[in-house]
Tab-separated table of N, CA and C in Angstrom:
chain	number	residue	atom	x	y	z
A	1	MET	N	40.140	-89.262	61.644
A	1	MET	CA	41.022	-88.639	60.712
A	1	MET	C	41.216	-87.163	61.042
A	2	ILE	N	42.477	-86.789	60.982
A	2	ILE	CA	42.923	-85.309	61.302
A	2	ILE	C	43.236	-84.724	59.984
A	3	GLU	N	42.703	-83.636	59.730
A	3	GLU	CA	43.036	-82.877	58.362
A	3	GLU	C	43.470	-81.498	58.853
A	4	VAL	N	44.685	-81.176	58.442
A	4	VAL	CA	45.262	-79.868	58.790
A	4	VAL	C	45.292	-78.978	57.498
A	5	GLU	N	44.782	-77.761	57.586
A	5	GLU	CA	44.871	-76.839	56.461
A	5	GLU	C	45.585	-75.660	56.983
A	6	VAL	N	46.666	-75.214	56.152
A	6	VAL	CA	47.516	-74.110	56.510
A	6	VAL	C	47.081	-72.974	55.504
A	7	GLU	N	46.515	-71.908	56.016
A	7	GLU	CA	46.150	-70.737	55.143
A	7	GLU	C	47.210	-69.621	55.222
A	8	VAL	N	48.037	-69.578	56.230
A	8	VAL	CA	48.967	-68.506	56.469
A	8	VAL	C	50.368	-69.026	56.547
A	9	GLU	N	51.235	-68.402	55.681
A	9	GLU	CA	52.558	-68.863	55.511
A	9	GLU	C	53.390	-68.726	56.901
A	10	GLY	N	53.000	-67.776	57.767
A	10	GLY	CA	53.778	-67.577	59.052
A	10	GLY	C	53.817	-68.923	59.798
A	11	TRP	N	52.745	-69.679	59.773
A	11	TRP	CA	52.850	-70.965	60.483
A	11	TRP	C	53.985	-71.845	60.060
A	12	THR	N	54.121	-71.944	58.680
A	12	THR	CA	55.153	-72.907	58.094
A	12	THR	C	56.479	-72.288	58.267
A	13	SER	N	56.648	-70.938	58.190
A	13	SER	CA	57.918	-70.257	58.351
A	13	SER	C	58.396	-70.383	59.826
A	14	ALA	N	57.454	-70.364	60.747
A	14	ALA	CA	57.888	-70.374	62.190
A	14	ALA	C	58.081	-71.872	62.722
A	15	ILE	N	57.381	-72.771	62.039
A	15	ILE	CA	57.496	-74.166	62.557
A	15	ILE	C	57.577	-75.098	61.211
A	16	ASP	N	58.822	-75.536	60.995
A	16	ASP	CA	59.169	-76.309	59.838
A	16	ASP	C	58.009	-77.461	59.551
A	17	ASP	N	57.822	-78.285	60.464
A	17	ASP	CA	56.888	-79.416	60.391
A	17	ASP	C	55.571	-79.138	61.058
A	18	VAL	N	54.946	-78.014	60.830
A	18	VAL	CA	53.765	-77.552	61.549
A	18	VAL	C	52.659	-78.548	61.413
A	19	VAL	N	52.514	-79.205	60.288
A	19	VAL	CA	51.380	-80.131	60.024
A	19	VAL	C	51.488	-81.266	60.957
A	20	SER	N	52.791	-81.831	61.003
A	20	SER	CA	53.069	-83.018	61.946
A	20	SER	C	52.869	-82.636	63.356
A	21	VAL	N	53.302	-81.392	63.696
A	21	VAL	CA	53.148	-81.030	65.130
A	21	VAL	C	51.557	-81.042	65.540
A	22	VAL	N	50.787	-80.440	64.569
A	22	VAL	CA	49.360	-80.373	64.827
A	22	VAL	C	48.719	-81.728	64.839
A	23	GLU	N	49.100	-82.596	63.882
A	23	GLU	CA	48.498	-83.956	63.831
A	23	GLU	C	48.885	-84.682	65.122
A	24	ARG	N	50.125	-84.638	65.506
A	24	ARG	CA	50.566	-85.340	66.748
A	24	ARG	C	49.747	-84.973	67.986
A	25	ALA	N	49.652	-83.598	68.207
A	25	ALA	CA	48.919	-83.075	69.390
A	25	ALA	C	47.462	-83.520	69.282
A	26	ALA	N	46.870	-83.444	68.098
A	26	ALA	CA	45.470	-83.836	68.033
A	26	ALA	C	45.241	-85.379	68.274
A	27	MET	N	46.154	-86.207	67.736
A	27	MET	CA	46.019	-87.653	68.000
A	27	MET	C	46.333	-87.907	69.465
A	28	ALA	N	47.172	-87.283	70.088
A	28	ALA	CA	47.480	-87.526	71.541
A	28	ALA	C	46.232	-87.153	72.412
A	29	ALA	N	45.597	-85.985	72.057
A	29	ALA	CA	44.450	-85.616	72.835
A	29	ALA	C	43.191	-86.602	72.556
A	30	LEU	N	43.079	-87.003	71.385
A	30	LEU	CA	41.996	-87.910	71.025
A	30	LEU	C	42.215	-89.333	71.766
A	31	GLY	N	43.401	-89.783	71.949
A	31	GLY	CA	43.589	-91.028	72.635
A	31	GLY	C	43.061	-92.126	71.747
A	32	ASP	N	42.294	-92.957	72.357
A	32	ASP	CA	41.649	-94.056	71.671
A	32	ASP	C	40.267	-93.792	71.056
A	33	ARG	N	39.862	-92.543	71.162
A	33	ARG	CA	38.514	-92.113	70.533
A	33	ARG	C	38.735	-91.881	69.117
A	34	GLU	N	37.617	-92.102	68.414
A	34	GLU	CA	37.723	-91.823	66.816
A	34	GLU	C	36.843	-90.654	66.504
A	35	GLY	N	37.175	-90.028	65.415
A	35	GLY	CA	36.326	-88.947	64.986
A	35	GLY	C	37.263	-88.030	64.061
A	36	GLY	N	36.562	-87.469	63.130
A	36	GLY	CA	37.285	-86.509	62.232
A	36	GLY	C	37.362	-85.051	62.782
A	37	ILE	N	38.508	-84.464	62.559
A	37	ILE	CA	38.716	-83.183	62.987
A	37	ILE	C	39.535	-82.403	61.865
A	38	VAL	N	38.972	-81.187	61.485
A	38	VAL	CA	39.673	-80.275	60.635
A	38	VAL	C	40.230	-79.228	61.501
A	39	ILE	N	41.591	-78.928	61.276
A	39	ILE	CA	42.331	-77.925	61.986
A	39	ILE	C	42.842	-76.940	60.995
A	40	LEU	N	42.357	-75.674	61.164
A	40	LEU	CA	42.693	-74.548	60.240
A	40	LEU	C	43.728	-73.709	60.921
A	41	LEU	N	44.942	-73.501	60.302
A	41	LEU	CA	45.899	-72.536	60.797
A	41	LEU	C	45.755	-71.316	59.928
A	42	THR	N	45.297	-70.243	60.563
A	42	THR	CA	44.973	-69.037	59.671
A	42	THR	C	45.484	-67.806	60.344
A	43	ASP	N	44.959	-66.660	60.027
A	43	ASP	CA	45.308	-65.356	60.621
A	43	ASP	C	44.363	-64.796	61.659
A	44	ASN	N	44.813	-63.692	62.155
A	44	ASN	CA	43.967	-63.027	63.173
A	44	ASN	C	42.664	-62.575	62.707
A	45	GLU	N	42.584	-62.022	61.450
A	45	GLU	CA	41.397	-61.446	60.917
A	45	GLU	C	40.404	-62.526	60.680
A	46	THR	N	40.792	-63.738	60.181
A	46	THR	CA	39.821	-64.770	59.973
A	46	THR	C	39.219	-65.300	61.308
A	47	VAL	N	40.092	-65.378	62.375
A	47	VAL	CA	39.651	-65.780	63.632
A	47	VAL	C	38.722	-64.673	64.378
A	48	ARG	N	39.135	-63.495	64.114
A	48	ARG	CA	38.308	-62.346	64.674
A	48	ARG	C	36.911	-62.352	64.078
A	49	ASP	N	36.852	-62.656	62.699
A	49	ASP	CA	35.562	-62.674	62.029
A	49	ASP	C	34.707	-63.958	62.603
A	50	LEU	N	35.327	-65.111	62.775
A	50	LEU	CA	34.584	-66.261	63.296
A	50	LEU	C	34.188	-65.946	64.756
A	51	ASN	N	35.065	-65.405	65.509
A	51	ASN	CA	34.750	-65.116	66.905
A	51	ASN	C	33.553	-64.092	67.062
A	52	ASP	N	33.561	-63.108	66.129
A	52	ASP	CA	32.394	-62.234	66.066
A	52	ASP	C	31.120	-62.845	65.746
A	53	ARG	N	31.155	-63.605	64.641
A	53	ARG	CA	29.916	-64.249	64.143
A	53	ARG	C	29.407	-65.264	64.968
A	54	PHE	N	30.213	-66.068	65.605
A	54	PHE	CA	29.649	-67.251	66.392
A	54	PHE	C	29.705	-67.011	67.902
A	55	ARG	N	30.484	-65.995	68.364
A	55	ARG	CA	30.610	-65.846	69.851
A	55	ARG	C	30.221	-64.365	70.170
A	56	GLY	N	29.939	-63.547	69.277
A	56	GLY	CA	29.619	-62.174	69.572
A	56	GLY	C	30.846	-61.313	70.107
A	57	LYS	N	32.021	-61.890	69.829
A	57	LYS	CA	33.196	-61.117	70.388
A	57	LYS	C	34.123	-60.616	69.286
A	58	ASP	N	34.007	-59.351	69.021
A	58	ASP	CA	34.775	-58.792	67.831
A	58	ASP	C	36.173	-58.582	68.092
A	59	ARG	N	36.878	-59.577	68.331
A	59	ARG	CA	38.378	-59.607	68.503
A	59	ARG	C	38.914	-60.975	68.186
A	60	PRO	N	40.199	-61.011	67.744
A	60	PRO	CA	40.754	-62.338	67.505
A	60	PRO	C	41.054	-63.028	68.872
A	61	THR	N	41.228	-64.302	68.822
A	61	THR	CA	41.537	-65.099	69.979
A	61	THR	C	42.514	-66.199	69.549
A	62	ASN	N	43.052	-66.979	70.422
A	62	ASN	CA	44.146	-67.876	70.002
A	62	ASN	C	43.561	-69.074	69.291
A	63	VAL	N	42.447	-69.672	69.853
A	63	VAL	CA	41.915	-70.893	69.337
A	63	VAL	C	40.380	-70.898	69.446
A	64	LEU	N	39.748	-71.389	68.456
A	64	LEU	CA	38.256	-71.520	68.497
A	64	LEU	C	38.010	-72.966	68.118
A	65	SER	N	36.986	-73.600	68.837
A	65	SER	CA	36.539	-74.959	68.650
A	65	SER	C	35.101	-74.995	68.215
A	66	PHE	N	34.835	-75.699	67.152
A	66	PHE	CA	33.374	-75.744	66.699
A	66	PHE	C	32.996	-77.200	66.615
A	67	PRO	N	32.353	-77.655	67.626
A	67	PRO	CA	31.916	-79.102	67.590
A	67	PRO	C	30.961	-79.413	66.420
A	68	ALA	N	31.052	-80.536	65.830
A	68	ALA	CA	30.146	-80.907	64.761
A	68	ALA	C	28.779	-81.340	65.293
A	69	ALA	N	27.806	-81.095	64.554
A	69	ALA	CA	26.412	-81.351	64.898
A	69	ALA	C	26.325	-82.958	65.061
A	70	GLU	N	25.433	-83.294	65.909
A	70	GLU	CA	25.181	-84.777	66.101
A	70	GLU	C	24.607	-85.381	64.727
A	71	MET	N	25.193	-86.574	64.363
A	71	MET	CA	24.851	-87.117	63.067
A	71	MET	C	24.386	-88.573	63.393
A	72	PRO	N	23.222	-88.783	63.925
A	72	PRO	CA	22.635	-90.140	64.094
A	72	PRO	C	22.763	-90.980	62.856
A	73	GLY	N	23.061	-92.225	63.069
A	73	GLY	CA	22.953	-93.134	61.953
A	73	GLY	C	24.287	-93.158	60.949
A	74	VAL	N	25.261	-92.275	61.369
A	74	VAL	CA	26.448	-92.172	60.550
A	74	VAL	C	27.300	-93.490	60.935
A	75	GLU	N	27.720	-94.158	59.891
A	75	GLU	CA	28.632	-95.406	60.090
A	75	GLU	C	30.069	-94.839	60.247
A	76	GLY	N	30.812	-95.536	61.102
A	76	GLY	CA	32.199	-95.260	61.350
A	76	GLY	C	32.395	-94.107	62.168
A	77	ALA	N	33.524	-93.451	62.163
A	77	ALA	CA	33.930	-92.374	62.964
A	77	ALA	C	33.249	-91.035	62.470
A	78	ALA	N	32.334	-90.518	63.322
A	78	ALA	CA	31.575	-89.341	62.851
A	78	ALA	C	32.546	-88.083	63.067
A	79	PRO	N	32.307	-87.000	62.391
A	79	PRO	CA	33.128	-85.801	62.599
A	79	PRO	C	32.943	-85.275	63.968
A	80	LEU	N	34.037	-84.784	64.515
A	80	LEU	CA	34.002	-84.186	65.820
A	80	LEU	C	33.975	-82.749	65.795
A	81	GLY	N	34.454	-82.156	64.750
A	81	GLY	CA	34.361	-80.701	64.581
A	81	GLY	C	35.617	-80.013	63.951
A	82	ASP	N	35.640	-78.750	64.116
A	82	ASP	CA	36.698	-77.970	63.512
A	82	ASP	C	37.357	-77.185	64.589
A	83	ILE	N	38.685	-76.936	64.441
A	83	ILE	CA	39.437	-76.045	65.287
A	83	ILE	C	40.176	-75.002	64.429
A	84	VAL	N	40.192	-73.752	64.834
A	84	VAL	CA	40.836	-72.641	64.120
A	84	VAL	C	41.763	-71.965	65.007
A	85	LEU	N	43.012	-71.725	64.553
A	85	LEU	CA	44.029	-70.994	65.337
A	85	LEU	C	44.511	-69.812	64.562
A	86	ALA	N	44.703	-68.720	65.294
A	86	ALA	CA	45.198	-67.420	64.727
A	86	ALA	C	46.685	-67.248	64.934
A	87	TYR	N	47.366	-67.173	63.852
A	87	TYR	CA	48.922	-67.106	63.936
A	87	TYR	C	49.348	-65.947	64.792
A	88	GLY	N	48.925	-64.716	64.520
A	88	GLY	CA	49.399	-63.581	65.155
A	88	GLY	C	49.156	-63.652	66.732
A	89	VAL	N	48.067	-64.022	67.100
A	89	VAL	CA	47.681	-64.124	68.517
A	89	VAL	C	48.514	-65.160	69.163
A	90	CYS	N	48.596	-66.425	68.591
A	90	CYS	CA	49.413	-67.499	69.165
A	90	CYS	C	50.861	-67.080	69.180
A	91	ALA	N	51.482	-66.473	68.129
A	91	ALA	CA	52.850	-66.170	68.144
A	91	ALA	C	53.138	-65.136	69.259
A	92	ALA	N	52.213	-64.106	69.410
A	92	ALA	CA	52.462	-63.063	70.474
A	92	ALA	C	52.301	-63.693	71.863
A	93	GLU	N	51.452	-64.630	72.045
A	93	GLU	CA	51.339	-65.305	73.343
A	93	GLU	C	52.537	-66.080	73.652
A	94	ALA	N	52.981	-66.861	72.705
A	94	ALA	CA	54.284	-67.643	72.980
A	94	ALA	C	55.355	-66.784	73.409
A	95	THR	N	55.499	-65.584	72.731
A	95	THR	CA	56.687	-64.716	73.063
A	95	THR	C	56.384	-64.133	74.490
A	96	GLU	N	55.256	-63.648	74.688
A	96	GLU	CA	54.856	-63.063	76.058
A	96	GLU	C	55.072	-64.052	77.223
A	97	GLN	N	54.804	-65.357	76.891
A	97	GLN	CA	54.822	-66.419	77.925
A	97	GLN	C	56.143	-67.156	77.901
A	98	SER	N	57.109	-66.670	77.149
A	98	SER	CA	58.389	-67.299	77.103
A	98	SER	C	58.327	-68.730	76.740
A	99	LYS	N	57.540	-69.080	75.701
A	99	LYS	CA	57.387	-70.489	75.273
A	99	LYS	C	57.720	-70.504	73.786
A	100	THR	N	58.111	-71.713	73.377
A	100	THR	CA	58.227	-71.842	71.913
A	100	THR	C	56.840	-71.870	71.213
A	101	LEU	N	56.767	-71.286	70.067
A	101	LEU	CA	55.479	-71.358	69.270
A	101	LEU	C	55.045	-72.875	69.089
A	102	ARG	N	55.984	-73.727	68.877
A	102	ARG	CA	55.695	-75.138	68.709
A	102	ARG	C	55.020	-75.736	69.911
A	103	ASN	N	55.486	-75.536	71.095
A	103	ASN	CA	54.884	-75.943	72.357
A	103	ASN	C	53.558	-75.291	72.633
A	104	HIS	N	53.490	-73.944	72.280
A	104	HIS	CA	52.214	-73.320	72.505
A	104	HIS	C	51.103	-73.836	71.599
A	105	LEU	N	51.550	-73.998	70.350
A	105	LEU	CA	50.600	-74.556	69.382
A	105	LEU	C	50.110	-75.934	69.766
A	106	THR	N	51.072	-76.799	70.209
A	106	THR	CA	50.721	-78.117	70.660
A	106	THR	C	49.667	-78.030	71.790
A	107	HIS	N	49.915	-77.135	72.782
A	107	HIS	CA	48.950	-77.024	73.887
A	107	HIS	C	47.488	-76.548	73.450
A	108	LEU	N	47.547	-75.605	72.528
A	108	LEU	CA	46.252	-75.050	72.054
A	108	LEU	C	45.501	-76.079	71.228
A	109	VAL	N	46.218	-76.943	70.379
A	109	VAL	CA	45.461	-77.907	69.664
A	109	VAL	C	44.987	-78.986	70.623
A	110	VAL	N	45.692	-79.344	71.638
A	110	VAL	CA	45.199	-80.302	72.681
A	110	VAL	C	44.008	-79.722	73.365
A	111	HIS	N	44.029	-78.393	73.647
A	111	HIS	CA	42.967	-77.652	74.289
A	111	HIS	C	41.660	-77.692	73.436
A	112	GLY	N	41.836	-77.416	72.117
A	112	GLY	CA	40.782	-77.421	71.210
A	112	GLY	C	40.139	-78.772	71.060
A	113	VAL	N	40.988	-79.831	70.949
A	113	VAL	CA	40.421	-81.249	70.716
A	113	VAL	C	39.608	-81.472	71.971
A	114	LEU	N	40.102	-81.259	73.130
A	114	LEU	CA	39.385	-81.547	74.380
A	114	LEU	C	37.944	-80.832	74.406
A	115	HIS	N	37.950	-79.665	73.912
A	115	HIS	CA	36.648	-78.978	73.788
A	115	HIS	C	35.759	-79.835	72.847
A	116	LEU	N	36.318	-80.272	71.696
A	116	LEU	CA	35.493	-80.998	70.796
A	116	LEU	C	34.910	-82.332	71.420
A	117	LEU	N	35.727	-82.889	72.454
A	117	LEU	CA	35.313	-84.028	73.196
A	117	LEU	C	34.394	-83.754	74.322
A	118	GLY	N	33.993	-82.508	74.482
A	118	GLY	CA	33.059	-82.167	75.492
A	118	GLY	C	33.569	-81.546	76.739
A	119	ARG	N	34.842	-81.323	76.803
A	119	ARG	CA	35.400	-80.710	78.025
A	119	ARG	C	35.147	-79.177	77.909
A	120	ASP	N	35.111	-78.540	79.104
A	120	ASP	CA	34.992	-77.113	79.164
A	120	ASP	C	35.697	-76.621	80.342
A	121	HIS	N	35.665	-75.213	80.498
A	121	HIS	CA	36.299	-74.559	81.629
A	121	HIS	C	35.476	-73.321	82.057
A	122	GLU	N	34.107	-73.617	82.156
A	122	GLU	CA	33.215	-72.620	82.474
A	122	GLU	C	33.232	-72.269	83.998
A	123	ASP	N	33.481	-73.224	84.836
A	123	ASP	CA	33.654	-73.028	86.227
A	123	ASP	C	35.016	-73.539	86.685
A	124	ASP	N	35.328	-73.279	87.942
A	124	ASP	CA	36.621	-73.603	88.496
A	124	ASP	C	36.936	-75.084	88.526
A	125	ALA	N	35.877	-75.865	88.833
A	125	ALA	CA	36.004	-77.337	88.919
A	125	ALA	C	36.258	-77.974	87.398
A	126	GLU	N	35.507	-77.477	86.474
A	126	GLU	CA	35.705	-77.863	85.107
A	126	GLU	C	37.153	-77.437	84.567
A	127	ALA	N	37.435	-76.198	84.846
A	127	ALA	CA	38.774	-75.722	84.383
A	127	ALA	C	39.948	-76.526	84.991
A	128	GLU	N	39.816	-76.880	86.231
A	128	GLU	CA	40.845	-77.696	86.906
A	128	GLU	C	41.015	-79.059	86.310
A	129	ALA	N	39.754	-79.653	86.024
A	129	ALA	CA	39.822	-81.021	85.409
A	129	ALA	C	40.370	-80.977	84.007
A	130	MET	N	39.978	-79.891	83.212
A	130	MET	CA	40.447	-79.841	81.880
A	130	MET	C	41.911	-79.533	81.815
A	131	GLU	N	42.390	-78.667	82.662
A	131	GLU	CA	43.815	-78.374	82.716
A	131	GLU	C	44.563	-79.545	83.171
A	132	GLY	N	44.092	-80.389	84.043
A	132	GLY	CA	44.749	-81.627	84.389
A	132	GLY	C	44.923	-82.515	83.282
A	133	GLU	N	43.856	-82.630	82.433
A	133	GLU	CA	43.911	-83.500	81.332
A	133	GLU	C	44.907	-83.008	80.222
A	134	GLU	N	44.931	-81.747	80.108
A	134	GLU	CA	45.852	-81.087	79.088
A	134	GLU	C	47.248	-81.429	79.606
A	135	ARG	N	47.512	-81.189	80.859
A	135	ARG	CA	48.857	-81.408	81.387
A	135	ARG	C	49.347	-82.938	81.161
A	136	ALA	N	48.426	-83.835	81.322
A	136	ALA	CA	48.813	-85.264	81.126
A	136	ALA	C	49.039	-85.540	79.647
A	137	VAL	N	48.235	-85.083	78.793
A	137	VAL	CA	48.465	-85.252	77.313
A	137	VAL	C	49.823	-84.582	76.929
A	138	LEU	N	50.025	-83.374	77.342
A	138	LEU	CA	51.204	-82.569	77.014
A	138	LEU	C	52.503	-83.335	77.625
A	139	ALA	N	52.382	-83.848	78.766
A	139	ALA	CA	53.525	-84.545	79.389
A	139	ALA	C	53.886	-85.731	78.476
A	140	ARG	N	52.966	-86.500	77.990
A	140	ARG	CA	53.218	-87.566	77.109
A	140	ARG	C	53.909	-87.128	75.771
A	141	LEU	N	53.683	-85.928	75.363
A	141	LEU	CA	54.236	-85.287	74.233
A	141	LEU	C	55.604	-84.617	74.495
A	142	GLY	N	56.042	-84.591	75.792
A	142	GLY	CA	57.284	-83.984	76.214
A	142	GLY	C	57.196	-82.448	76.257
A	143	VAL	N	55.950	-81.936	76.395
A	143	VAL	CA	55.761	-80.574	76.547
A	143	VAL	C	55.473	-80.183	78.044
A	144	SER	N	56.186	-79.238	78.551
A	144	SER	CA	56.080	-78.791	79.934
A	144	SER	C	54.748	-78.237	80.205
A	145	ASP	N	54.379	-78.178	81.448
A	145	ASP	CA	53.140	-77.712	81.997
A	145	ASP	C	52.999	-76.162	81.494
A	146	PRO	N	51.906	-75.983	80.679
A	146	PRO	CA	51.784	-74.643	80.133
A	146	PRO	C	51.164	-73.533	81.114
A	147	TYR	N	50.716	-74.123	82.316
A	147	TYR	CA	50.113	-73.262	83.265
A	147	TYR	C	51.118	-72.977	84.388
A	148	THR	N	52.346	-73.303	84.250
A	148	THR	CA	53.407	-72.848	85.140
A	148	THR	C	54.207	-71.759	84.565
A	149	LEU	N	54.225	-70.643	85.327
A	149	LEU	CA	54.920	-69.456	84.815
A	149	LEU	C	56.448	-69.722	84.832
A	150	PRO	N	57.193	-69.285	83.809
A	150	PRO	CA	58.639	-69.327	83.828
A	150	PRO	C	59.278	-68.646	85.147
A	151	HIS	N	60.263	-69.266	85.615
A	151	HIS	CA	60.906	-68.643	86.804
A	151	HIS	C	62.110	-67.841	86.411
A	152	ASP	N	62.343	-66.798	87.041
A	152	ASP	CA	63.598	-66.033	86.718
A	152	ASP	C	64.625	-66.603	87.552
A	153	GLY	N	65.872	-66.630	86.892
A	153	GLY	CA	67.197	-67.026	87.507
A	153	GLY	C	67.192	-68.404	87.962
C-alpha cells in the first residue's frame, strides 16, 4: 500500500495530479514486491530537520528514505518505510537540470523506493547498478534518463 501525504501546497500547485504521479512511480519501482510505503511531500525546513536529526547533516536535501524496522511475525505485506521529499530543493533542481518537476519527482520517488528495497549507491558499482535499475523503471514510465545532461542545440 502506498500512502501519499501532501503537507505543502507548492506540490499540488506545481503538479495537478501529484498524488497519482507519486503513487505510479512508487508502484513501478516496487514491481511485484509488496510492502507499505508512506511518502511525505513537504518543505525544505522539515527535510532539513530530519536530515540533521537522522544523518547529522544540517541542510535540506531532495529526498530521504527511512527503511522500516524488521517486524518478524507480521502477516501480509510488512511496512517498507517512509520517503520524504522537499519541495523547494526538488523544484530548484528540476529548473537547474532543465527537467519538469513531474519527471524529477518521479525519478526521486523511484530512487527512494529502491533505497527502501535495499539498494544503495555508496560505491561506484552500487551506484551504477542502482542507476541502471532507476533508468529501467523510468523508461517503463516514459521518463527519459535522468542521468543524461540536456544537450544544447
